[in-house]
XYZ file of C-alpha atoms in Angstrom:
80
model
C 122.440 91.951 102.703
C 121.772 95.544 101.773
C 122.091 98.277 104.375
C 118.316 98.767 104.326
C 117.756 95.200 105.522
C 119.003 96.362 108.938
C 116.552 99.239 109.430
C 114.215 97.272 111.701
C 116.996 96.580 114.181
C 117.197 100.311 114.948
C 113.658 100.495 116.319
C 112.073 99.351 119.533
C 110.039 96.210 118.969
C 106.918 97.516 120.671
C 107.218 101.300 120.517
C 108.816 101.602 117.050
C 110.990 104.458 118.319
C 114.237 105.034 116.472
C 117.542 104.691 118.339
C 116.043 105.305 121.756
C 117.193 102.163 123.555
C 120.941 101.402 123.920
C 120.887 98.390 121.588
C 118.920 100.402 119.025
C 121.468 103.226 119.194
C 124.240 100.765 118.415
C 122.224 99.288 115.542
C 121.485 102.769 114.157
C 125.166 103.641 114.248
C 125.933 100.464 112.310
C 123.105 101.214 109.865
C 124.553 104.645 109.141
C 128.004 103.137 108.575
C 126.597 100.455 106.246
C 124.650 103.042 104.257
C 127.737 105.229 103.912
C 129.826 102.250 102.830
C 127.277 101.555 100.083
C 127.371 105.179 98.908
C 123.828 105.996 99.986
C 122.934 109.676 100.099
C 121.195 111.227 103.085
C 117.860 111.753 101.309
C 117.778 108.100 100.213
C 118.744 107.012 103.733
C 115.919 108.976 105.342
C 113.374 107.916 102.710
C 114.151 104.216 103.144
C 113.675 104.496 106.901
C 110.418 106.402 106.364
C 109.141 103.715 103.988
C 110.019 101.025 106.536
C 107.884 102.825 109.132
C 105.022 103.172 106.650
C 105.212 99.424 105.954
C 105.084 98.785 109.706
C 101.809 100.700 109.939
C 103.173 103.642 111.916
C 100.978 106.724 112.039
C 102.008 109.857 110.131
C 102.545 111.669 113.441
C 104.799 108.894 114.748
C 106.750 108.834 111.478
C 107.281 112.595 111.590
C 108.477 112.356 115.204
C 110.906 109.547 114.449
C 112.277 111.221 111.330
C 113.422 114.087 113.525
C 115.545 111.543 115.413
C 116.734 109.888 112.184
C 117.887 113.220 110.758
C 119.709 114.156 113.973
C 122.634 111.765 113.591
C 124.185 113.128 116.777
C 121.735 110.933 118.712
C 123.292 107.769 117.281
C 126.648 108.734 115.815
C 129.195 106.741 117.765
C 132.534 108.347 117.041
C 136.066 107.698 118.080
């Protein structure tokens, strides 16, 4: 599976908020690692997540709010 197939696991099922819940944070960390392993650039990474939210019917305001979280990798970067 491609890294982008895991995007949905980073969002709350009901609220569609990115990496807010503990299991979503873990999934987002794994998503970032998978994307890096596949050589995905940051712009492509962010755009794919944005397009997933669009496909889910998220409002433009919600998408903009969540992209702030997506771009701030410190909220889901699980380091050593």
